[in-house]
Amino acid sequence: ITYREQLLLRDDNAPLEQKRSSLAVQAHEIAHQWFGDLVTPAWWDDTWLNESFATWMATKASQDVRPNQDFSRDTLNASLSVMRLDELASARQVHQPVHNADDIDNAFDNITYSKGAAILAMFENYLGPDVFQRGIHAYLTKFANGNATAQDFIGTVARTTSHPEIVASFNSYIDQPNIPLMTLQSACKDGRLRFAQSVYTPVGQTLAHRTWQVPMCVDGDGSRTCQMAPPPSTQISLGGTCPALLLPNEKGAGYYRFAEDPQGWTALMGGAARMSPANQVTLFHNVDAAMRAGLVPASDYFALIQTLAPVAQWDLLMSDHRDSFNLLDSLHDLRVTGVFSASDVAKENAFVRKVFGPRLASLGLAPKPNEPAANALMRQYLVELLVEEG
């Protein structure tokens, strides 16, 4: 494996972002020894199998090698970020036909890397890590030192894990662009939920009608329920009880967005400060998306930011992943796209200073000896947020 020297020739004083990037790239390239080398795609249209697997595996390896550098939510952040690209009418599908050299070049983008990795993470979450690993092992063993297609991979995993339903679901995700929107149709009754499926569409976009087989995992008061959700609607049973707090996408592992009724949004935002970091990031991105689709008012968006500001982890503010999109980018877009008037911008600046200034004051501008990576990254991104938006 050949690297640019900037990835390898660094010392202990290198910025944490550079250290994390170096490790992630090395893990990604080593993963290609299995996906790309041990088993090689039969044709360029399955380049995504190489790159998505290397991206997905790199996060796992990096977290194991350097648990103190906080890689655990990198796949989640990349998934939520690439949705901003995938919600456009111009978005392409993961499994893109390749007819010439230009098509090959176009395949090496964030849809291949990050959306592909997000789809893998979704099925790992749906099947369970041990079960999914068994399917991957069977695929690598069966096709070792040879060529294979995406259908070889999907079929082998489905047969090995005894989950034939994932074949249609997998194909619905790789063979078309855009994002499913799962909307809770009514309040929970007798432990039953009904979700309607549509295409997530922000205000100002016009998208083609599409449908997916969605592997949904919902979190009700800490109890996890997973079920395949076909179009146009599906009912999920929570075992006869209705939770006080329902998150329709547990830890953001599913590649879909969700919408609730006003009561549901209020409950989620009221419990946001007590959520896990993964669920906090997931909730923020879904409220941001719902606001941009005209499904919640901007007041809910700013109320959620105010709730999360004292407790959120660094990756709610920003991520060092390629093409990331987080809170800083969201506020920036609102400011520069003409949504705010001049007086609104001044109010936004004051809001950012008020809710995030105390967090930076508590951390201080000077790094502390042996402080956690999460604190160092939080300091860096708080400074960027307060300089750019405060």
CSV table of C-alpha atoms in Angstrom, one decimal:
chain,number,residue,atom,x,y,z
A,1,ILE,CA,0.0,0.0,0.0
A,2,THR,CA,1.5,3.3,-1.1
A,3,TYR,CA,0.6,6.5,0.8
A,4,ARG,CA,1.2,10.2,0.4
A,5,GLU,CA,3.8,11.2,3.0
A,6,GLN,CA,1.5,13.7,4.7
A,7,LEU,CA,-0.6,10.7,5.9
A,8,LEU,CA,2.4,8.9,7.6
A,9,LEU,CA,5.1,11.5,8.4
A,10,ARG,CA,3.6,13.1,11.5
A,11,ASP,CA,4.6,13.4,15.1
A,12,ASP,CA,2.8,13.4,18.5
A,13,ASN,CA,2.2,17.2,18.1
A,14,ALA,CA,0.1,16.8,15.0
A,15,PRO,CA,-3.5,18.1,15.3
A,16,LEU,CA,-5.9,15.4,16.4
A,17,GLU,CA,-7.9,15.8,13.2
A,18,GLN,CA,-4.8,14.8,11.2
A,19,LYS,CA,-4.1,11.8,13.5
A,20,ARG,CA,-7.6,10.6,13.1
A,21,SER,CA,-7.5,11.0,9.3
A,22,SER,CA,-4.2,9.2,9.1
A,23,LEU,CA,-5.5,6.2,11.0
A,24,ALA,CA,-8.8,6.1,9.1
A,25,VAL,CA,-7.1,6.1,5.7
A,26,GLN,CA,-4.7,3.4,6.7
A,27,ALA,CA,-7.6,1.2,8.0
A,28,HIS,CA,-9.6,1.9,4.8
A,29,GLU,CA,-6.7,0.8,2.6
A,30,ILE,CA,-5.9,-2.3,4.6
A,31,ALA,CA,-9.6,-3.3,4.4
A,32,HIS,CA,-9.2,-3.4,0.6
A,33,GLN,CA,-7.0,-6.4,1.0
A,34,TRP,CA,-10.3,-8.2,1.6
A,35,PHE,CA,-12.8,-6.2,-0.4
A,36,GLY,CA,-11.1,-5.5,-3.7
A,37,ASP,CA,-8.2,-7.9,-3.5
A,38,LEU,CA,-9.3,-11.2,-1.9
A,39,VAL,CA,-12.6,-10.8,-3.7
A,40,THR,CA,-12.7,-8.4,-6.7
A,41,PRO,CA,-15.9,-7.0,-8.3
A,42,ALA,CA,-16.7,-8.5,-11.6
A,43,TRP,CA,-17.2,-5.1,-13.2
A,44,TRP,CA,-16.9,-1.4,-12.3
A,45,ASP,CA,-20.6,-1.0,-11.5
A,46,ASP,CA,-19.9,-2.8,-8.2
A,47,THR,CA,-17.0,-0.5,-7.2
A,48,TRP,CA,-19.3,0.5,-4.3
A,49,LEU,CA,-18.7,-3.0,-2.8
A,50,ASN,CA,-15.0,-2.2,-2.5
A,51,GLU,CA,-15.3,1.4,-1.2
A,52,SER,CA,-18.3,1.1,1.0
A,53,PHE,CA,-16.9,-1.9,2.8
A,54,ALA,CA,-13.5,-0.3,3.2
A,55,THR,CA,-15.2,2.8,4.6
A,56,TRP,CA,-17.5,0.8,7.0
A,57,MET,CA,-14.6,-1.4,8.2
A,58,ALA,CA,-12.2,1.5,8.7
A,59,THR,CA,-14.4,3.0,11.4
A,60,LYS,CA,-14.6,-0.3,13.3
A,61,ALA,CA,-10.8,-0.9,13.0
A,62,SER,CA,-10.0,2.7,14.0
A,63,GLN,CA,-12.2,2.6,17.0
A,64,ASP,CA,-10.6,-0.7,18.1
A,65,VAL,CA,-7.0,0.5,17.6
A,66,ARG,CA,-7.5,4.0,19.1
A,67,PRO,CA,-10.6,4.0,21.3
A,68,ASN,CA,-9.5,7.2,22.9
A,69,GLN,CA,-9.9,9.1,19.6
A,70,ASP,CA,-13.7,8.7,19.5
A,71,PHE,CA,-14.4,7.0,16.1
A,72,SER,CA,-17.5,5.3,17.3
A,73,ARG,CA,-20.1,7.5,15.5
A,74,ASP,CA,-18.1,8.2,12.3
A,75,THR,CA,-20.3,6.0,10.2
A,76,LEU,CA,-23.4,7.5,11.6
A,77,ASN,CA,-22.2,11.1,10.9
A,78,ALA,CA,-21.2,10.2,7.4
A,79,SER,CA,-24.6,8.6,6.8
A,80,LEU,CA,-26.5,11.6,8.0
A,81,SER,CA,-24.3,14.0,6.1
A,82,VAL,CA,-24.5,12.2,2.7
A,83,MET,CA,-28.3,12.4,2.9
A,84,ARG,CA,-27.9,16.1,2.1
A,85,LEU,CA,-26.5,15.1,-1.2
A,86,ASP,CA,-29.0,12.2,-1.7
A,87,GLU,CA,-32.1,14.4,-1.2
A,88,LEU,CA,-31.4,16.2,-4.5
A,89,ALA,CA,-33.1,15.5,-7.8
A,90,SER,CA,-29.6,15.1,-9.3
A,91,ALA,CA,-28.6,12.4,-6.9
A,92,ARG,CA,-27.4,9.1,-8.4
A,93,GLN,CA,-27.9,5.5,-7.3
A,94,VAL,CA,-25.2,3.5,-5.5
A,95,HIS,CA,-25.2,0.7,-8.1
A,96,GLN,CA,-24.6,2.9,-11.2
A,97,PRO,CA,-24.2,1.4,-14.6
A,98,VAL,CA,-20.6,1.9,-16.0
A,99,HIS,CA,-20.2,2.1,-19.8
A,100,ASN,CA,-17.0,4.2,-20.2
A,101,ALA,CA,-14.1,5.7,-18.3
A,102,ASP,CA,-16.1,8.8,-17.3
A,103,ASP,CA,-18.6,6.5,-15.6
A,104,ILE,CA,-15.8,5.0,-13.6
A,105,ASP,CA,-14.5,8.4,-12.4
A,106,ASN,CA,-18.1,9.4,-11.4
A,107,ALA,CA,-18.4,6.3,-9.2
A,108,PHE,CA,-15.8,7.5,-6.8
A,109,ASP,CA,-17.9,9.9,-4.8
A,110,ASN,CA,-19.6,10.2,-1.5
A,111,ILE,CA,-22.7,8.2,-2.6
A,112,THR,CA,-20.4,5.2,-3.2
A,113,TYR,CA,-18.3,5.7,0.0
A,114,SER,CA,-20.7,7.0,2.6
A,115,LYS,CA,-24.1,6.0,1.4
A,116,GLY,CA,-22.8,2.5,0.6
A,117,ALA,CA,-21.3,2.3,4.1
A,118,ALA,CA,-24.5,3.5,5.7
A,119,ILE,CA,-26.5,0.8,3.9
A,120,LEU,CA,-24.1,-1.8,5.2
A,121,ALA,CA,-24.4,-0.4,8.7
A,122,MET,CA,-28.2,-0.5,8.4
A,123,PHE,CA,-28.3,-4.2,7.6
A,124,GLU,CA,-25.7,-5.0,10.3
A,125,ASN,CA,-28.0,-3.3,12.8
A,126,TYR,CA,-31.1,-5.0,11.4
A,127,LEU,CA,-29.6,-8.5,11.4
A,128,GLY,CA,-27.3,-8.1,14.4
A,129,PRO,CA,-23.5,-7.7,14.2
A,130,ASP,CA,-22.7,-11.4,14.8
A,131,VAL,CA,-25.2,-12.6,12.2
A,132,PHE,CA,-24.1,-10.1,9.6
A,133,GLN,CA,-20.4,-11.0,10.2
A,134,ARG,CA,-21.3,-14.6,9.5
A,135,GLY,CA,-22.8,-13.6,6.2
A,136,ILE,CA,-19.8,-11.6,5.2
A,137,HIS,CA,-17.4,-14.4,6.2
A,138,ALA,CA,-19.4,-16.8,4.0
A,139,TYR,CA,-19.2,-14.4,1.0
A,140,LEU,CA,-15.4,-13.9,1.4
A,141,THR,CA,-14.8,-17.6,1.7
A,142,LYS,CA,-17.0,-18.6,-1.2
A,143,PHE,CA,-15.5,-16.1,-3.7
A,144,ALA,CA,-11.9,-15.9,-2.3
A,145,ASN,CA,-9.3,-15.2,-5.0
A,146,GLY,CA,-12.0,-14.6,-7.6
A,147,ASN,CA,-14.6,-12.2,-8.9
A,148,ALA,CA,-18.1,-11.5,-7.6
A,149,THR,CA,-21.1,-9.2,-8.1
A,150,ALA,CA,-23.3,-7.3,-5.7
A,151,GLN,CA,-26.0,-10.0,-6.2
A,152,ASP,CA,-23.4,-12.7,-5.2
A,153,PHE,CA,-22.8,-10.7,-2.0
A,154,ILE,CA,-26.5,-10.0,-1.2
A,155,GLY,CA,-27.6,-13.5,-2.0
A,156,THR,CA,-24.8,-15.2,0.0
A,157,VAL,CA,-25.6,-13.0,3.1
A,158,ALA,CA,-29.3,-13.7,2.8
A,159,ARG,CA,-28.9,-17.5,2.5
A,160,THR,CA,-26.3,-17.7,5.3
A,161,THR,CA,-28.3,-15.6,7.7
A,162,SER,CA,-31.7,-17.1,6.7
A,163,HIS,CA,-33.0,-13.7,6.0
A,164,PRO,CA,-34.3,-13.8,2.4
A,165,GLU,CA,-36.2,-10.5,2.8
A,166,ILE,CA,-33.0,-8.5,2.7
A,167,VAL,CA,-32.5,-9.2,-1.0
A,168,ALA,CA,-35.4,-7.0,-2.2
A,169,SER,CA,-34.6,-4.4,0.5
A,170,PHE,CA,-30.9,-4.2,-0.4
A,171,ASN,CA,-31.7,-3.8,-4.1
A,172,SER,CA,-34.3,-1.1,-3.4
A,173,TYR,CA,-31.5,0.9,-1.7
A,174,ILE,CA,-28.6,0.4,-4.2
A,175,ASP,CA,-30.6,0.7,-7.4
A,176,GLN,CA,-32.3,4.0,-6.9
A,177,PRO,CA,-31.4,7.4,-5.3
A,178,ASN,CA,-33.0,9.5,-2.6
A,179,ILE,CA,-34.2,8.8,0.9
A,180,PRO,CA,-37.3,7.2,2.4
A,181,LEU,CA,-39.4,9.2,4.8
A,182,MET,CA,-41.2,7.2,7.4
A,183,THR,CA,-44.1,9.2,8.9
A,184,LEU,CA,-45.9,8.2,12.1
A,185,GLN,CA,-49.5,8.3,11.1
A,186,SER,CA,-51.2,8.3,14.5
A,187,ALA,CA,-50.3,8.1,18.2
A,188,CYS,CA,-49.3,4.7,19.6
A,189,LYS,CA,-52.4,2.5,20.5
A,190,ASP,CA,-52.2,-0.8,22.3
A,191,GLY,CA,-48.4,-0.9,21.5
A,192,ARG,CA,-49.0,-0.6,17.8
A,193,LEU,CA,-47.5,2.0,15.5
A,194,ARG,CA,-48.3,2.7,11.8
A,195,PHE,CA,-45.8,4.4,9.5
A,196,ALA,CA,-46.5,5.7,6.0
A,197,GLN,CA,-43.7,5.6,3.5
A,198,SER,CA,-42.9,8.4,1.0
A,199,VAL,CA,-39.9,10.1,-0.6
A,200,TYR,CA,-38.3,12.7,1.6
A,201,THR,CA,-38.6,16.0,-0.3
A,202,PRO,CA,-37.3,19.4,0.9
A,203,VAL,CA,-39.2,22.5,0.0
A,204,GLY,CA,-38.3,23.6,-3.5
A,205,GLN,CA,-37.4,20.1,-4.8
A,206,THR,CA,-39.5,17.8,-7.1
A,207,LEU,CA,-38.6,14.2,-6.9
A,208,ALA,CA,-39.8,11.1,-8.6
A,209,HIS,CA,-42.0,8.6,-6.8
A,210,ARG,CA,-40.0,5.7,-5.3
A,211,THR,CA,-40.5,3.0,-2.8
A,212,TRP,CA,-38.2,1.0,-0.6
A,213,GLN,CA,-38.3,-2.1,1.6
A,214,VAL,CA,-37.1,-0.3,4.8
A,215,PRO,CA,-35.4,-2.2,7.7
A,216,MET,CA,-36.8,-0.2,10.6
A,217,CYS,CA,-35.5,-0.4,14.1
A,218,VAL,CA,-37.4,1.8,16.6
A,219,ASP,CA,-36.4,2.6,20.2
A,220,GLY,CA,-39.2,2.9,22.7
A,221,ASP,CA,-38.0,3.8,26.2
A,222,GLY,CA,-34.8,1.8,25.6
A,223,SER,CA,-36.5,-1.3,24.1
A,224,ARG,CA,-35.5,-2.1,20.5
A,225,THR,CA,-37.9,-3.5,17.9
A,226,CYS,CA,-36.8,-4.2,14.3
A,227,GLN,CA,-39.1,-5.0,11.4
A,228,MET,CA,-39.0,-4.8,7.6
A,229,ALA,CA,-41.3,-2.0,6.5
A,230,PRO,CA,-42.7,-2.4,2.9
A,231,PRO,CA,-44.6,0.4,1.1
A,232,PRO,CA,-47.0,2.1,1.3
A,233,SER,CA,-47.4,1.7,5.1
A,234,THR,CA,-46.5,-0.8,7.8
A,235,GLN,CA,-47.6,-1.6,11.3
A,236,ILE,CA,-45.0,-2.2,14.0
A,237,SER,CA,-46.0,-3.9,17.3
A,238,LEU,CA,-44.2,-3.0,20.5
A,239,GLY,CA,-45.6,-5.8,22.5
A,240,GLY,CA,-48.7,-4.2,23.8
A,241,THR,CA,-47.3,-1.2,25.6
A,242,CYS,CA,-46.8,2.4,24.3
A,243,PRO,CA,-43.5,4.0,25.2
A,244,ALA,CA,-43.3,7.5,26.7
A,245,LEU,CA,-40.5,8.3,24.3
A,246,LEU,CA,-40.3,6.8,20.8
A,247,LEU,CA,-37.4,7.3,18.5
A,248,PRO,CA,-38.4,5.9,15.0
A,249,ASN,CA,-34.8,5.3,14.0
A,250,GLU,CA,-32.7,3.8,16.8
A,251,LYS,CA,-29.2,5.4,16.9
A,252,GLY,CA,-29.8,6.6,13.4
A,253,ALA,CA,-28.7,3.2,12.0
A,254,GLY,CA,-31.4,3.1,9.4
A,255,TYR,CA,-31.0,4.9,6.1
A,256,TYR,CA,-34.3,6.8,6.3
A,257,ARG,CA,-35.7,10.0,7.8
A,258,PHE,CA,-38.7,10.1,10.0
A,259,ALA,CA,-41.5,12.5,10.9
A,260,GLU,CA,-43.9,12.7,13.9
A,261,ASP,CA,-47.0,14.5,14.9
A,262,PRO,CA,-46.5,17.7,17.0
A,263,GLN,CA,-47.0,15.8,20.2
A,264,GLY,CA,-44.3,13.2,19.2
A,265,TRP,CA,-41.8,15.9,18.2
A,266,THR,CA,-42.4,17.7,21.6
A,267,ALA,CA,-41.8,14.5,23.5
A,268,LEU,CA,-38.6,13.7,21.6
A,269,MET,CA,-37.2,17.2,22.0
A,270,GLY,CA,-38.1,17.3,25.7
A,271,GLY,CA,-36.1,14.1,26.2
A,272,ALA,CA,-33.2,15.0,24.0
A,273,ALA,CA,-30.8,16.0,26.8
A,274,ARG,CA,-31.0,12.5,28.2
A,275,MET,CA,-30.5,10.6,25.0
A,276,SER,CA,-27.3,8.9,23.9
A,277,PRO,CA,-25.0,10.9,21.7
A,278,ALA,CA,-26.0,8.9,18.7
A,279,ASN,CA,-29.7,9.5,19.3
A,280,GLN,CA,-29.0,13.2,19.8
A,281,VAL,CA,-27.2,13.6,16.5
A,282,THR,CA,-30.0,11.5,14.8
A,283,LEU,CA,-32.7,13.7,16.3
A,284,PHE,CA,-31.0,16.9,15.3
A,285,HIS,CA,-30.6,15.9,11.7
A,286,ASN,CA,-34.2,14.7,11.5
A,287,VAL,CA,-35.6,18.0,13.0
A,288,ASP,CA,-33.3,19.9,10.6
A,289,ALA,CA,-34.7,17.9,7.6
A,290,ALA,CA,-38.3,18.2,8.8
A,291,MET,CA,-37.9,22.0,9.1
A,292,ARG,CA,-36.5,22.1,5.5
A,293,ALA,CA,-39.4,20.1,4.3
A,294,GLY,CA,-41.9,22.3,6.0
A,295,LEU,CA,-42.9,19.7,8.5
A,296,VAL,CA,-41.9,21.5,11.7
A,297,PRO,CA,-41.5,25.2,12.5
A,298,ALA,CA,-38.1,26.9,12.8
A,299,SER,CA,-38.8,27.5,16.5
A,300,ASP,CA,-38.6,23.8,17.1
A,301,TYR,CA,-35.2,23.6,15.4
A,302,PHE,CA,-33.8,26.4,17.6
A,303,ALA,CA,-35.4,25.0,20.7
A,304,LEU,CA,-33.7,21.7,20.1
A,305,ILE,CA,-30.3,23.4,19.6
A,306,GLN,CA,-30.7,25.2,22.9
A,307,THR,CA,-31.6,21.9,24.7
A,308,LEU,CA,-28.6,20.1,23.2
A,309,ALA,CA,-26.0,22.8,23.5
A,310,PRO,CA,-24.9,22.1,27.1
A,311,VAL,CA,-24.7,18.3,26.7
A,312,ALA,CA,-24.1,17.3,23.1
A,313,GLN,CA,-20.8,15.8,21.9
A,314,TRP,CA,-18.4,17.3,19.4
A,315,ASP,CA,-19.9,15.6,16.3
A,316,LEU,CA,-23.2,17.4,16.7
A,317,LEU,CA,-21.3,20.6,15.9
A,318,MET,CA,-19.1,19.3,13.1
A,319,SER,CA,-17.4,16.2,11.9
A,320,ASP,CA,-13.9,15.8,10.3
A,321,HIS,CA,-15.3,13.2,7.9
A,322,ARG,CA,-15.2,14.0,4.2
A,323,ASP,CA,-18.2,16.1,3.0
A,324,SER,CA,-19.6,16.2,6.5
A,325,PHE,CA,-22.8,18.2,7.3
A,326,ASN,CA,-23.6,19.1,10.9
A,327,LEU,CA,-25.0,21.9,13.0
A,328,LEU,CA,-22.4,24.5,11.9
A,329,ASP,CA,-23.2,23.8,8.2
A,330,SER,CA,-27.0,23.9,8.9
A,331,LEU,CA,-26.8,27.4,10.5
A,332,HIS,CA,-24.4,28.6,7.8
A,333,ASP,CA,-26.9,27.6,5.1
A,334,LEU,CA,-29.8,29.3,6.8
A,335,ARG,CA,-27.7,32.5,7.1
A,336,VAL,CA,-26.3,32.6,3.5
A,337,THR,CA,-29.3,31.5,1.5
A,338,GLY,CA,-31.4,34.5,2.3
A,339,VAL,CA,-33.7,32.8,4.8
A,340,PHE,CA,-32.7,35.3,7.4
A,341,SER,CA,-33.1,39.1,7.2
A,342,ALA,CA,-30.3,41.3,8.5
A,343,SER,CA,-32.0,41.6,11.9
A,344,ASP,CA,-32.5,37.8,11.9
A,345,VAL,CA,-28.7,37.3,11.4
A,346,ALA,CA,-28.0,39.5,14.4
A,347,LYS,CA,-30.4,37.4,16.4
A,348,GLU,CA,-28.8,34.2,15.2
A,349,ASN,CA,-25.4,35.5,16.2
A,350,ALA,CA,-26.6,36.4,19.7
A,351,PHE,CA,-28.4,33.0,20.0
A,352,VAL,CA,-25.2,31.1,19.1
A,353,ARG,CA,-23.1,33.1,21.6
A,354,LYS,CA,-25.7,32.6,24.3
A,355,VAL,CA,-26.1,28.8,24.0
A,356,PHE,CA,-22.6,27.8,23.1
A,357,GLY,CA,-20.4,30.5,24.7
A,358,PRO,CA,-20.6,29.0,28.2
A,359,ARG,CA,-19.5,25.6,26.9
A,360,LEU,CA,-16.4,27.1,25.4
A,361,ALA,CA,-15.7,29.1,28.5
A,362,SER,CA,-15.9,25.9,30.6
A,363,LEU,CA,-13.5,24.1,28.3
A,364,GLY,CA,-11.1,27.0,27.9
A,365,LEU,CA,-9.1,27.8,24.8
A,366,ALA,CA,-5.9,26.1,26.0
A,367,PRO,CA,-5.6,22.3,25.6
A,368,LYS,CA,-5.3,20.3,28.8
A,369,PRO,CA,-2.7,17.6,29.4
A,370,ASN,CA,-4.1,14.1,28.6
A,371,GLU,CA,-7.6,15.4,28.0
A,372,PRO,CA,-10.1,13.2,26.2
A,373,ALA,CA,-10.2,13.5,22.4
A,374,ALA,CA,-13.8,14.4,22.7
A,375,ASN,CA,-12.9,17.5,24.6
A,376,ALA,CA,-10.2,18.6,22.2
A,377,LEU,CA,-12.5,18.2,19.2
A,378,MET,CA,-15.3,20.0,21.1
A,379,ARG,CA,-13.0,22.9,21.8
A,380,GLN,CA,-12.0,23.2,18.1
A,381,TYR,CA,-15.5,23.0,16.8
A,382,LEU,CA,-16.9,25.4,19.4
A,383,VAL,CA,-14.3,28.0,18.3
A,384,GLU,CA,-15.2,27.5,14.6
A,385,LEU,CA,-18.9,27.7,15.4
A,386,LEU,CA,-18.6,30.9,17.5
A,387,VAL,CA,-16.3,32.6,15.1
A,388,GLU,CA,-18.4,31.8,12.0
A,389,GLU,CA,-21.9,31.9,13.4
A,390,GLY,CA,-21.5,33.8,16.7
